[in-house]
Every structure is written in C-alpha cells, then in structure tokens.
Coordinates of C-alpha atoms in Angstrom, one line a residue:
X15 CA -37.4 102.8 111.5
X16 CA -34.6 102.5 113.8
X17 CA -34.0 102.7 117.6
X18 CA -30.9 103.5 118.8
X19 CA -30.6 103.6 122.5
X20 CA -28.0 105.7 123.4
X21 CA -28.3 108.4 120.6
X22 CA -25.3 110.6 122.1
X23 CA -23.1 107.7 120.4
X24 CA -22.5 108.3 116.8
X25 CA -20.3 106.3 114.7
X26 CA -20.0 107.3 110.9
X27 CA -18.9 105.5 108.4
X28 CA -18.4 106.0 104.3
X29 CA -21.3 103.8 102.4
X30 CA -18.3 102.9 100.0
X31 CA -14.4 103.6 100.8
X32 CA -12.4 104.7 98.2
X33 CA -9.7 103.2 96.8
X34 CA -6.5 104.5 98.6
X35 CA -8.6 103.7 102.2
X36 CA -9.3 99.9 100.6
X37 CA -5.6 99.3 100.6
X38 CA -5.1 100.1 104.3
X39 CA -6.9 97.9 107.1
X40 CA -9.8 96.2 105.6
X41 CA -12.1 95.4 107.5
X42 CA -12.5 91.3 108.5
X43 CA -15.8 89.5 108.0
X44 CA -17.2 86.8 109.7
X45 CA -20.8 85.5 108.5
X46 CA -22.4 83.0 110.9
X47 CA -25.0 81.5 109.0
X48 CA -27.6 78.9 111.1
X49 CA -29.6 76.2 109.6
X50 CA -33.5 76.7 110.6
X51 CA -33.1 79.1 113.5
X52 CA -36.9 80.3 114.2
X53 CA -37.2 84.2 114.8
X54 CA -38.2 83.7 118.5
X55 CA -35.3 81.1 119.4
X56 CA -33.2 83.3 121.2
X57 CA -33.6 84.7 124.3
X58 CA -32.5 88.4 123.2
X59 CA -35.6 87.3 120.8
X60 CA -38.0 86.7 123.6
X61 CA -37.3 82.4 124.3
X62 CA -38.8 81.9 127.7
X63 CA -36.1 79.2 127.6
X64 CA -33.6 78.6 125.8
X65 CA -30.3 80.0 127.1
X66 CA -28.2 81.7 124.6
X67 CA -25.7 84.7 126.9
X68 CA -23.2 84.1 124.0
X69 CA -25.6 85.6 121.5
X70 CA -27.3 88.2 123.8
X71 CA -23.6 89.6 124.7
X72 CA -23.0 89.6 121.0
X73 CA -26.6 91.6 120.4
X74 CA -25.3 94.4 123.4
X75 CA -21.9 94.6 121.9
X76 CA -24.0 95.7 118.5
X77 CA -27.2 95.7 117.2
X78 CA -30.0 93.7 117.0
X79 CA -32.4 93.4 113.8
X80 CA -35.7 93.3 114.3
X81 CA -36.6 93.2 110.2
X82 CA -34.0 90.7 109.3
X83 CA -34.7 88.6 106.5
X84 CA -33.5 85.5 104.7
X85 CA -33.1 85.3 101.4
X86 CA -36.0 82.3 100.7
X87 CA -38.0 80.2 103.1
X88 CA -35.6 77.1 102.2
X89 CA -32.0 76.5 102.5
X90 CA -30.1 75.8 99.2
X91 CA -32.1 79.3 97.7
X92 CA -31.1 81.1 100.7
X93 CA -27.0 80.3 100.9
X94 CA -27.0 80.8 97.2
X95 CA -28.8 84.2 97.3
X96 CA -26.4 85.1 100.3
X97 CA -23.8 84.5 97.8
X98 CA -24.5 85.9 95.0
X99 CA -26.6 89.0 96.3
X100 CA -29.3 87.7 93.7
X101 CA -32.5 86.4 94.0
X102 CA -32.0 82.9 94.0
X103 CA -34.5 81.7 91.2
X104 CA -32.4 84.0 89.1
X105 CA -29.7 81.4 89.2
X106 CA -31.7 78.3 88.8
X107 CA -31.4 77.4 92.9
X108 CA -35.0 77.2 93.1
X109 CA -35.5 74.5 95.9
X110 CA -33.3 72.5 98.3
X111 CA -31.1 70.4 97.0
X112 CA -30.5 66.6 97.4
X113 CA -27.7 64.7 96.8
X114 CA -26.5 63.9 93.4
X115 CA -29.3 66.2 91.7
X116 CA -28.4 68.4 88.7
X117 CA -29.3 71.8 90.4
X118 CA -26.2 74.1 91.8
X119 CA -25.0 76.9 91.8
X120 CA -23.3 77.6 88.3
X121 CA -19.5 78.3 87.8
X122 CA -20.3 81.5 86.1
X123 CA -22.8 82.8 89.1
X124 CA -20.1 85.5 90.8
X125 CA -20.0 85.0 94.6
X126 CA -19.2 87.3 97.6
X127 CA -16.0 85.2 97.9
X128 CA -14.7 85.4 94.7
X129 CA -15.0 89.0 94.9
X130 CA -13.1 89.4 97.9
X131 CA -10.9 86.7 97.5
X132 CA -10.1 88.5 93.5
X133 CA -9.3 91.8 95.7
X134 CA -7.1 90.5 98.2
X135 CA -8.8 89.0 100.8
X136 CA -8.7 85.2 102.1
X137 CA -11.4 83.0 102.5
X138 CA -12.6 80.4 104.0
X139 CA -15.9 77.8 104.4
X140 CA -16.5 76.3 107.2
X141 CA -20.0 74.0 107.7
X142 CA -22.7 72.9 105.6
X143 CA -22.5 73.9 101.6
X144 CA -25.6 72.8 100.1
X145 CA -25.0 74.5 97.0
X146 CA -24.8 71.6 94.8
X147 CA -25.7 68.1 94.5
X148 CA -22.8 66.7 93.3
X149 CA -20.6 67.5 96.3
X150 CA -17.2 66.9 96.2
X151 CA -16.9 65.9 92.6
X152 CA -15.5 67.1 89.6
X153 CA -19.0 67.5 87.9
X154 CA -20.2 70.8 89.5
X155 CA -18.7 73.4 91.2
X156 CA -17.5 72.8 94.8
X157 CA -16.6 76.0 97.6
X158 CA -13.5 76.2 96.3
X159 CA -14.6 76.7 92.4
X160 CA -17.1 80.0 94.1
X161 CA -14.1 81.5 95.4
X162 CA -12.7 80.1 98.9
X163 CA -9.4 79.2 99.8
X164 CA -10.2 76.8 102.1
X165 CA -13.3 74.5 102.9
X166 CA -14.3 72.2 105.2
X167 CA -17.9 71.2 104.2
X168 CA -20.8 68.8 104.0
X169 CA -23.4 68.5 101.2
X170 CA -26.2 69.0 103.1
X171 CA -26.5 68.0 106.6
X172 CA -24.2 66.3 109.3
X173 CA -25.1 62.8 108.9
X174 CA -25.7 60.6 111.0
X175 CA -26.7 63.5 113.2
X176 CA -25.1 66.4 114.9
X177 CA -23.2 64.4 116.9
X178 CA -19.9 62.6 115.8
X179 CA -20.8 63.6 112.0
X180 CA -18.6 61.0 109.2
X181 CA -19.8 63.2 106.1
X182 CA -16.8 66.6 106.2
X183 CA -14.9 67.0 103.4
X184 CA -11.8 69.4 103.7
X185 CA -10.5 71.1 100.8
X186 CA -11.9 68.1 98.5
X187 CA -10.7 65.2 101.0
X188 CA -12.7 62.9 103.0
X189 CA -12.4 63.4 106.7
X190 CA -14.4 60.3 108.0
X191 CA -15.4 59.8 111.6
X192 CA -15.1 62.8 113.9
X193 CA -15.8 63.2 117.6
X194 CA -18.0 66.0 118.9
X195 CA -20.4 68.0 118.0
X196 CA -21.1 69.7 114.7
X197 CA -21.1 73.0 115.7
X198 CA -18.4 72.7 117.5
X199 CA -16.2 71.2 114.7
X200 CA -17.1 74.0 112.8
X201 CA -16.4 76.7 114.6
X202 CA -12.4 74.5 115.7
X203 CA -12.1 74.5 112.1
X204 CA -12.8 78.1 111.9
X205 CA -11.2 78.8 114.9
X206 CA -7.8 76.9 113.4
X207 CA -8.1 78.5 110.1
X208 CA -7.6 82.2 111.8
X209 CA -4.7 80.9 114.2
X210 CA -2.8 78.7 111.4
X211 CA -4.0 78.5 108.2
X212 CA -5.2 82.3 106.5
X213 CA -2.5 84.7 105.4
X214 CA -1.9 86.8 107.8
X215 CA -1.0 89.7 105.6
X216 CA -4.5 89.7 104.4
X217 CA -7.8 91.1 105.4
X218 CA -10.4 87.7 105.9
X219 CA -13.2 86.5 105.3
X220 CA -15.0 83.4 107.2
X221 CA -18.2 81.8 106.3
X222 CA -19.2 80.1 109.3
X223 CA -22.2 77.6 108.6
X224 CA -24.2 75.5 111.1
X225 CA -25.9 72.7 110.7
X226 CA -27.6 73.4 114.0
X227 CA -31.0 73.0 114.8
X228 CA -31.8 71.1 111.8
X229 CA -33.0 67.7 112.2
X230 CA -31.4 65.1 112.8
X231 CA -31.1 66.8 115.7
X232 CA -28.6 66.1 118.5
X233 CA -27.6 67.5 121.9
X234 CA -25.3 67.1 124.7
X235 CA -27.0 65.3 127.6
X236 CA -25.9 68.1 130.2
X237 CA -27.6 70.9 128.2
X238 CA -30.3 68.5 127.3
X239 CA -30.9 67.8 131.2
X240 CA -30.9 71.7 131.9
X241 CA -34.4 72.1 130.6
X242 CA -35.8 69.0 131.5
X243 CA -38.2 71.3 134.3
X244 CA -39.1 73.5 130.9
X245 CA -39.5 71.0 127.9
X246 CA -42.3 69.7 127.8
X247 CA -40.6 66.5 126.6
X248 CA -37.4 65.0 125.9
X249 CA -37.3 65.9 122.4
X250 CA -38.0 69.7 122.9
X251 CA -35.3 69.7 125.5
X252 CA -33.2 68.5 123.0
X253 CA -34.2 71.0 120.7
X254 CA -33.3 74.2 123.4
X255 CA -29.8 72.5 123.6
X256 CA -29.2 72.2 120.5
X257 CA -29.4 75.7 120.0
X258 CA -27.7 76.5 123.5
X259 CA -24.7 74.2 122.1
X260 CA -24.5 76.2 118.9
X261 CA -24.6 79.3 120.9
X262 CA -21.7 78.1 122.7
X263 CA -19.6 77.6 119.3
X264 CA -20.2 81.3 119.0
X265 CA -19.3 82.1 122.2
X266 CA -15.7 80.2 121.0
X267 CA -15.9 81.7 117.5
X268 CA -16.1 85.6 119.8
X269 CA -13.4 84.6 122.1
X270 CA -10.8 83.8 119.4
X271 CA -11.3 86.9 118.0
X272 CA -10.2 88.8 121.0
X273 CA -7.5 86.4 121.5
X274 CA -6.2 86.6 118.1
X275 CA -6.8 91.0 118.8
X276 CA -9.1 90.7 115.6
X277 CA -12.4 91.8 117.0
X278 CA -12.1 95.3 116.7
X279 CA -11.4 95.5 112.8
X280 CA -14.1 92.4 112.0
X281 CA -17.7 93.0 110.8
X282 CA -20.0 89.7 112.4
X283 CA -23.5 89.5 111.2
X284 CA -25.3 86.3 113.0
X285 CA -28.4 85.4 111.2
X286 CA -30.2 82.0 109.9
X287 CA -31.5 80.6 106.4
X288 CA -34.3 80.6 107.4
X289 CA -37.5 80.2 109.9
X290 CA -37.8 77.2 111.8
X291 CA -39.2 73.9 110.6
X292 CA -42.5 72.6 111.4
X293 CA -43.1 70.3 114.3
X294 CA -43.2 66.8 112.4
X295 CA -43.5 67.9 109.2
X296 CA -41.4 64.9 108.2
X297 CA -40.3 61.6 109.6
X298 CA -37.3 62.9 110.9
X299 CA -38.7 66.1 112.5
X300 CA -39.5 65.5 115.7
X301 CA -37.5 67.4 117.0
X302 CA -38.0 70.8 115.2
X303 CA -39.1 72.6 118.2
X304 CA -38.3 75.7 116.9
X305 CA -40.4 79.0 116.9
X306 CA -41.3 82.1 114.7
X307 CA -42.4 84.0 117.6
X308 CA -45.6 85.8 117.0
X309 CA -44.6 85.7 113.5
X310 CA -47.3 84.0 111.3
X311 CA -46.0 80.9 109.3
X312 CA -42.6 79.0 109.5
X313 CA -40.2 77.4 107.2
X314 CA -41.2 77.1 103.7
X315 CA -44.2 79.7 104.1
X316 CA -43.7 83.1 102.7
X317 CA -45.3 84.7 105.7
X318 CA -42.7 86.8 107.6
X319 CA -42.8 83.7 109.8
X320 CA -41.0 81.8 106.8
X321 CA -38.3 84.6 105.9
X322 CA -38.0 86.6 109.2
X323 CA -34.8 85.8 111.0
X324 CA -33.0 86.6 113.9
X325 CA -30.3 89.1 112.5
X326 CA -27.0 90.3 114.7
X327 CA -24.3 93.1 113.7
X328 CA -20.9 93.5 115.4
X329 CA -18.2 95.9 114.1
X330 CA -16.5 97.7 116.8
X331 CA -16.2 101.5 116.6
X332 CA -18.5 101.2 113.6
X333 CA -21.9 100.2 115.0
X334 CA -23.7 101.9 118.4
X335 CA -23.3 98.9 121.1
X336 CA -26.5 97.7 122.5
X337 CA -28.3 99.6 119.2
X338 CA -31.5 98.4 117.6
X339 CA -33.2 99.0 114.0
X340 CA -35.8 97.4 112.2
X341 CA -35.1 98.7 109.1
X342 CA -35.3 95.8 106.4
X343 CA -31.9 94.2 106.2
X344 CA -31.9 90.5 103.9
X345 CA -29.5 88.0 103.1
X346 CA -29.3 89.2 99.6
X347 CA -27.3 92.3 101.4
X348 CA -24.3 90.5 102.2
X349 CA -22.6 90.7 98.8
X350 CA -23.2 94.4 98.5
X351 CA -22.5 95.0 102.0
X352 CA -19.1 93.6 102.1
X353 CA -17.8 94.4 99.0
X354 CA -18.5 98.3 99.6
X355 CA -16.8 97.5 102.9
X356 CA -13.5 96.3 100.7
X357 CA -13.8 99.1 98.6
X358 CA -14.5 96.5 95.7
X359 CA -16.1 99.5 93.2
X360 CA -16.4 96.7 90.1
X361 CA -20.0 95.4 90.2
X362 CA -21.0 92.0 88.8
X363 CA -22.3 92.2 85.0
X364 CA -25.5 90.8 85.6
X365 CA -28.8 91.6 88.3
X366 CA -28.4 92.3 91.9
X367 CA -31.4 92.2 93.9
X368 CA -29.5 92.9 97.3
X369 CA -28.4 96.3 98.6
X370 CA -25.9 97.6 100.7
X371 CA -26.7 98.0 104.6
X372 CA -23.7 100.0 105.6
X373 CA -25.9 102.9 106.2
X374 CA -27.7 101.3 108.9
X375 CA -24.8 100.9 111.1
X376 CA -25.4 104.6 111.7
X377 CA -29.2 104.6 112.2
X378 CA -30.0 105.3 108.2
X379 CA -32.4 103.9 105.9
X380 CA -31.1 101.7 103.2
X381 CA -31.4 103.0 99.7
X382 CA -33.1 100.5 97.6
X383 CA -33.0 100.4 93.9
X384 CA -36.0 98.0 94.2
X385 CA -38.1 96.3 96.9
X386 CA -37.0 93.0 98.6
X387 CA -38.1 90.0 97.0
X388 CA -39.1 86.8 97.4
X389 CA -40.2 83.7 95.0
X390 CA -40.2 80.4 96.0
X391 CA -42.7 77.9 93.7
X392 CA -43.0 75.3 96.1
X393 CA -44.2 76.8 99.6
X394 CA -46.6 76.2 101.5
X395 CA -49.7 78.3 101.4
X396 CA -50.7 80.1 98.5
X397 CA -48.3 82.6 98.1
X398 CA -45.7 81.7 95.7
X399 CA -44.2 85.1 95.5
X400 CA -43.6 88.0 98.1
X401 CA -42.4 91.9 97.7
X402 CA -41.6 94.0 100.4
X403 CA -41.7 98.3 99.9
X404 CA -41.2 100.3 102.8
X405 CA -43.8 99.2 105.6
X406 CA -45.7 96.9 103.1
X407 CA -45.4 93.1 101.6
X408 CA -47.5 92.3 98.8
X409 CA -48.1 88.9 98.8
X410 CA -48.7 86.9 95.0
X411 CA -50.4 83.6 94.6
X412 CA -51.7 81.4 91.5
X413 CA -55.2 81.6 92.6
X414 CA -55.4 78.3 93.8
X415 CA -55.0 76.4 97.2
X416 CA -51.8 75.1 97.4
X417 CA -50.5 72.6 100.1
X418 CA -46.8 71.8 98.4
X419 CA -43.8 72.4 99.9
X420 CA -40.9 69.8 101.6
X421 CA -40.4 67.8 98.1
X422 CA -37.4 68.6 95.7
X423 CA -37.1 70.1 92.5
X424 CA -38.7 67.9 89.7
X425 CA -38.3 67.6 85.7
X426 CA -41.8 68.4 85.8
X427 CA -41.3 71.5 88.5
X428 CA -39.8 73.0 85.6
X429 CA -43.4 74.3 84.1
X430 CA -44.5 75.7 87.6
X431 CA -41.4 77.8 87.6
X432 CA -40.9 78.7 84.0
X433 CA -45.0 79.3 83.4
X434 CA -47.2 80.0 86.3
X435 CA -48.4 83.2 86.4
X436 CA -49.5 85.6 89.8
X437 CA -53.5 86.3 89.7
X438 CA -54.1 86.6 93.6
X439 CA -53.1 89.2 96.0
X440 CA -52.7 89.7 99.6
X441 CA -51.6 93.2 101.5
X442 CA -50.0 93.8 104.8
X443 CA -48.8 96.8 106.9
X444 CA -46.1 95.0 108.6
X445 CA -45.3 98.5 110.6
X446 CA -49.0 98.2 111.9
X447 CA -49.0 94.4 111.4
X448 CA -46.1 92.5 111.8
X449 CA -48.0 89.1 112.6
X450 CA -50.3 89.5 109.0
X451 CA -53.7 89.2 110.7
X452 CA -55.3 91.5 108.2
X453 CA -55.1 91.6 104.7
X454 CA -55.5 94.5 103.8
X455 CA -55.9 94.0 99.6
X456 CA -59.5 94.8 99.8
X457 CA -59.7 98.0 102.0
X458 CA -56.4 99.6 100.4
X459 CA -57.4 98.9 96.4
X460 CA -55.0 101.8 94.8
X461 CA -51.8 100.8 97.0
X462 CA -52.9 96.8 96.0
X463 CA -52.5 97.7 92.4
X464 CA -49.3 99.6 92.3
X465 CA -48.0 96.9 94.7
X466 CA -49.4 94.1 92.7
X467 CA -48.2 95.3 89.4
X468 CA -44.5 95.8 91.3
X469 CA -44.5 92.4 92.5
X470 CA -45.7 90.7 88.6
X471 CA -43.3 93.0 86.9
X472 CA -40.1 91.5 89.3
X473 CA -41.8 87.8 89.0
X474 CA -41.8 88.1 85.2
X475 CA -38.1 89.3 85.1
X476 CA -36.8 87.1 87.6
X477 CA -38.9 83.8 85.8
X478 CA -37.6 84.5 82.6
X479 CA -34.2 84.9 83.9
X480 CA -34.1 81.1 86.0
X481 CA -32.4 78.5 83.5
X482 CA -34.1 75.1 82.9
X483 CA -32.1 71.7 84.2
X484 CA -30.9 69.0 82.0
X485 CA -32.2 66.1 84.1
X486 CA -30.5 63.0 83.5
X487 CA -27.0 64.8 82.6

C-alpha cells in the first residue's frame, strides 16, 4: 500500500532503461548505510527526542518507507546481502564477523559495485566493511577485490570508539590516529572523493557506511549536553547525540551534493543494517539506547523489530517529494534496483533473492519473483527463519526454546546451519498487525500451510546452497 500525499504529482519512470538511454546521464547513487539505527530513532520516525532536521528534510525532499527492511537482524549478513542482492546464508555470511575469522564474502560472490563499476561507473567505500575477517590482507578479499575504486574502511567498528578512531585503512594503507568523529570522517572522505578523487566523466557510486550508533559509542559533549533535560541519564544522552552527530554528516554529505550541482541526477536511499541493539546486552552496551518503536523485538530477533528499518529515497524529478509508501522495500533491493537504474541488462549467473524497487518511486507495487526472506540460525527467540508475502510473515522455528544470539560463527555452528530443520510456525497480518501481538497460525490453518510450506521450500534451497568453512585455514 502506498500513500502519496500530493497525488496531482506524477513522476514516471522506465523499470529498466534501455541501452541507448544508459549511455546518456546515468543516474548517481549514494547509499547511506547506518550501523544499528532502531526503526523509531528518528524523529520523522516518531523520537520524542532525538533531533535529526537533516534526515527529516531529506524524508520531505522524497519519500519515506514505512516497510523498509534489512537484509538480516545482524551486520556482516546484512552489508553482504546489500551487496550481492542475495540472501546472505546463500554466500556463507551467516553471522557477524570478528577479526581474523575465515568467514567473508567470496571473490566469486558478484557485488552491486562490480557491476557498476564493469559498466562504467566509479565507486567508492567509505566507512565500516565488515565483510571479511581478514581485513586488509592478501588472504581474503578486501573492498577493492568486490569492485570499488577506492576505499577508506575499518573491519568492523571504529575502535577505540567513535571518537578519534586509529583503525581506517585507505585503499590498503594504514591511516593511524585521526581527529574527530567517525561519522564525520566518513562522510569528509566521501565528501573529498566527489570533489577530487572520482572521474568526473563518469556516472558514481558512493557507499557511505557509519559506524554510528554502535557501541562503543561516542558523542560530542555539546550535543550530548542538549538532551541532558530528556535523557534519563548520561549514557542515553549520549546515545540521542550520537545519532544527532551522524545526522549532521548527512546533512554535509546533502550539502555537497548541491554544491558540487549533483543532487538532481543522484538516487540517495538512507537506511540501517539493522534494528537497534539491546540495552546491555553486552559489556560494552550500555549505551545502545536505541528503539524499534512499537515494533516488537530488536537486533538479532527476527520480529519486524529485528529487520524493520528506517528507509529514505531521494531522486529528484523521479520521486513525489514529501511521498510515503509502505510497500516492502529490503536491502536485498539495492543490487537490482541500481543496476536497472544503469541500464545493466546482464544478470548475475547464480540466485537473486532481491528485486527491483524502481516501480515504487511512482506509487507501484514491486513485482516479486518470490517473497522476502530471512534466515539467520543464531537469533534470538525461536524463529530462525522468516518469509514475508504481501501483508503476511510466516515465521519458522526448530521447535525448541532458543535464547542464542550475540556469539560468532563456530566450527561446530556449521551443523545448526547445514542440518536443522523448520517444525514450528508462527503467522502475522502485519497490514492488521504490524507490532505481532497475535499469531495468527492457529485461527488461519490453510494460509499457515501454504505459507509454511513457502517458507521450508526457500530454507531448504537457501541451506543447501550456504558453503561450509575451512576453520583453521
């Protein structure tokens, strides 16, 4: 379903441009891509607090998604999906990943910026990676090896904290100590890249990655101050300006785009890996203040809580300004999106799960092949697996109680992915029920089944797909 609020406005827009239009102003593309941003952290997403005006002028310039999704409850599953357009235990990226483990994403996998970067475009990385464990070395593939020009990247988080980070690599180089703030290296970096580094002959695209508000969390002590009548604690202040300052990186990221007169021909879409993490959930958590809204669960669950995501589009001319829909839009759309956008008509030999969205800039429903899905083996709660089909998400569970979640991938995860099989079923109207109060498996038993038997069918593929990791190698 979609609400568009000034429905005189109409702004069409091929699904895929043909080859002769490809060759003549390509659109631009700039992914902004936070790290734990809760559905209900921003205040065009109902925060009582935290101020975001960057973000909320970027939501009235475009649209707003209300049914935006991740592509898995947990970080390194989620960028990799985003790249690749697949679901990430398809590709072995079946947790998050710590440093110096054997899990990454493989040389062969065929990412969004290959593509673009094979038909023409330049690219560019610019934050956290998290897509191997090996970063920065010659024994697994680094940003640059998955198809950008230019990086400028941590493993996994800015360490020691957001603030004055030592960990950036650029283009396969140590940085060392920097001065600032996270975000706001990124987005200079980014924001240098467009002025002086891209080829200007060429259409671009810019991964922009925060770190932001993952823990360790750290904030500037003027924003921090600014909520110290709201927070109930240091901490959570903290937390609101942690995501105010990120706000303001975008707000720098928007403005260069103007200045540079790029704006008008560049698609933005704003969105997060994933909901926010629990309060505490870890040592170093205590200052994940983040929230789902009224969703049900948070990182790591996959309740809509878990996988529901703030979600911005901006493409001038192209999209309704101040629009809104909440028709199902996931990270696994990004590939498909933007190479439709290019006019890329060669697919990738091998399973997409993700879908082009270009047809909602226009108020349309998407066209899935197949239902959004999820599979993560190690969230919390009992579901392991979850399928979404028009209003309803079947939920998938081993048919036991099941408090994992938060530890890495194991030699001995290997048998939970590669072997457990879906016995237990849960059933929501998301239209009816977006916070999953009721389940509905016992009082709807025919649309349980067909769902049900959807949702094993997908596991099984996807399962037997996932490769096994040579530990120790």
């Amino acid at each position: 379903m979609h609400r568009l609020l000034c429905l005189l406005m109409a702004f069409a827009l091929p699904a895929v441009l043909s080859a002769k239009e490809s060759k003549k102003d390509r659109p631009n593309f700039v992914v902004i891509l936070c790290d734990d941003l809760g559905y209900g952290d921003l205040a065009c997403y109902g925060h009582p607090h935290i101020k975001t005006p960057h973000l909320d002028k970027l939501a009235t310039q475009g649209m707003r998604l209300t049914s935006c999704y991740a592509a898995a409850p947990v970080c390194s599953p989620s960028r990799a999906g985003m790249l690749t357009g697949r679901t990430p235990n398809r590709s072995g990226v079946y947790n998050w990943i710590p440093g110096n483990h054997v899990m990454h994403l493989r040389k062969d996998e065929v990412t969004v910026a290959a593509m673009l970067k094979n038909s023409g475009y330049d690219t560019a990385h610019v934050g956290k990676w998290h897509c191997n464990g090996k970063f920065n070395s010659p024994a697994q593939p680094q940003p640059g090896d998955h198809g950008f020009n230019h990086w400028f990247a941590t493993q996994n988080n800015a360490a020691p904290s957001h603030k004055n980070p030592r960990n950036f690599v650029r283009n396969g180089k140590s940085v060392g100590p920097m001065e600032g703030y996270a975000c706001q290296l990124v987005v200079d970096e980014g924001v240098d890249w467009l002025r002086n580094g891209r080829d200007k002959q060429k259409p671009f695209f810019l991964f922009t990655c925060f770190h932001e508000p993952h823990e360790p969390v750290a904030s500037p002590d003027k924003m921090t101050a600014g909520y110290s009548e709201v927070a109930r604690n240091k901490l959570e202040a903290e937390y609101f300006a942690n995501v105010e300052n990120m706000d303001a990186a975008v707000g720098k990221l928007m403005a260069a785009l103007d200045e540079l007169k790029l704006a008008d021909n560049t698609l933005v879409f704003f969105t997060s890996d994933n909901g926010p993490e629990t309060l505490r959930r870890y040592g170093g958590a205590a200052r994940s203040f983040g929230s789902p809204g009224p969703l049900r669960g948070m990182k790591l669950w996959l309740y809509e809580g878990g996988i529901r995501v703030p979600g911005i589009l901006r493409f001038p001319g192209r999209i309704q300004p101040g629009s809104e829909s909440d028709e199902p839009v996931c990270g696994l759309d990004v590939l498909p999106t933007l190479t439709a956008l290019a006019g890329i008509e060669r697919k990738p030999d091998r399973a997409i799960d993700g879908t082009s969205f270009v047809e909602v800039f226009t108020g349309k429903p998407i066209r899935r092949v197949t239902p959004l899905y999820w599979h993560y083996y190690n969230a919390l709660g009992a579901p392991k697996a979850a399928m979404r089909a028009g209003d309803w998400m079947v939920l998938g569970s081993w048919g036991q109680t099941d408090q994992r979640g938060g530890g890495f991938f194991r030699e001995s995860d290997q048998k939970l992915v590669k072997t457990m099989e879906l016995n237990h079923f849960e059933l929501y109207n998301l239209k009816r029920d977006r916070d999953q109060k009721k389940n509905l498996a016992e009082t709807e038993p025919a649309r349980l089944k067909e769902l049900s038997a959807q949702l094993v069918k997908k596991y099984r593929e996807v399962q037997a797909e996932g490769p096994e990791w040579k530990f120790g190698k």
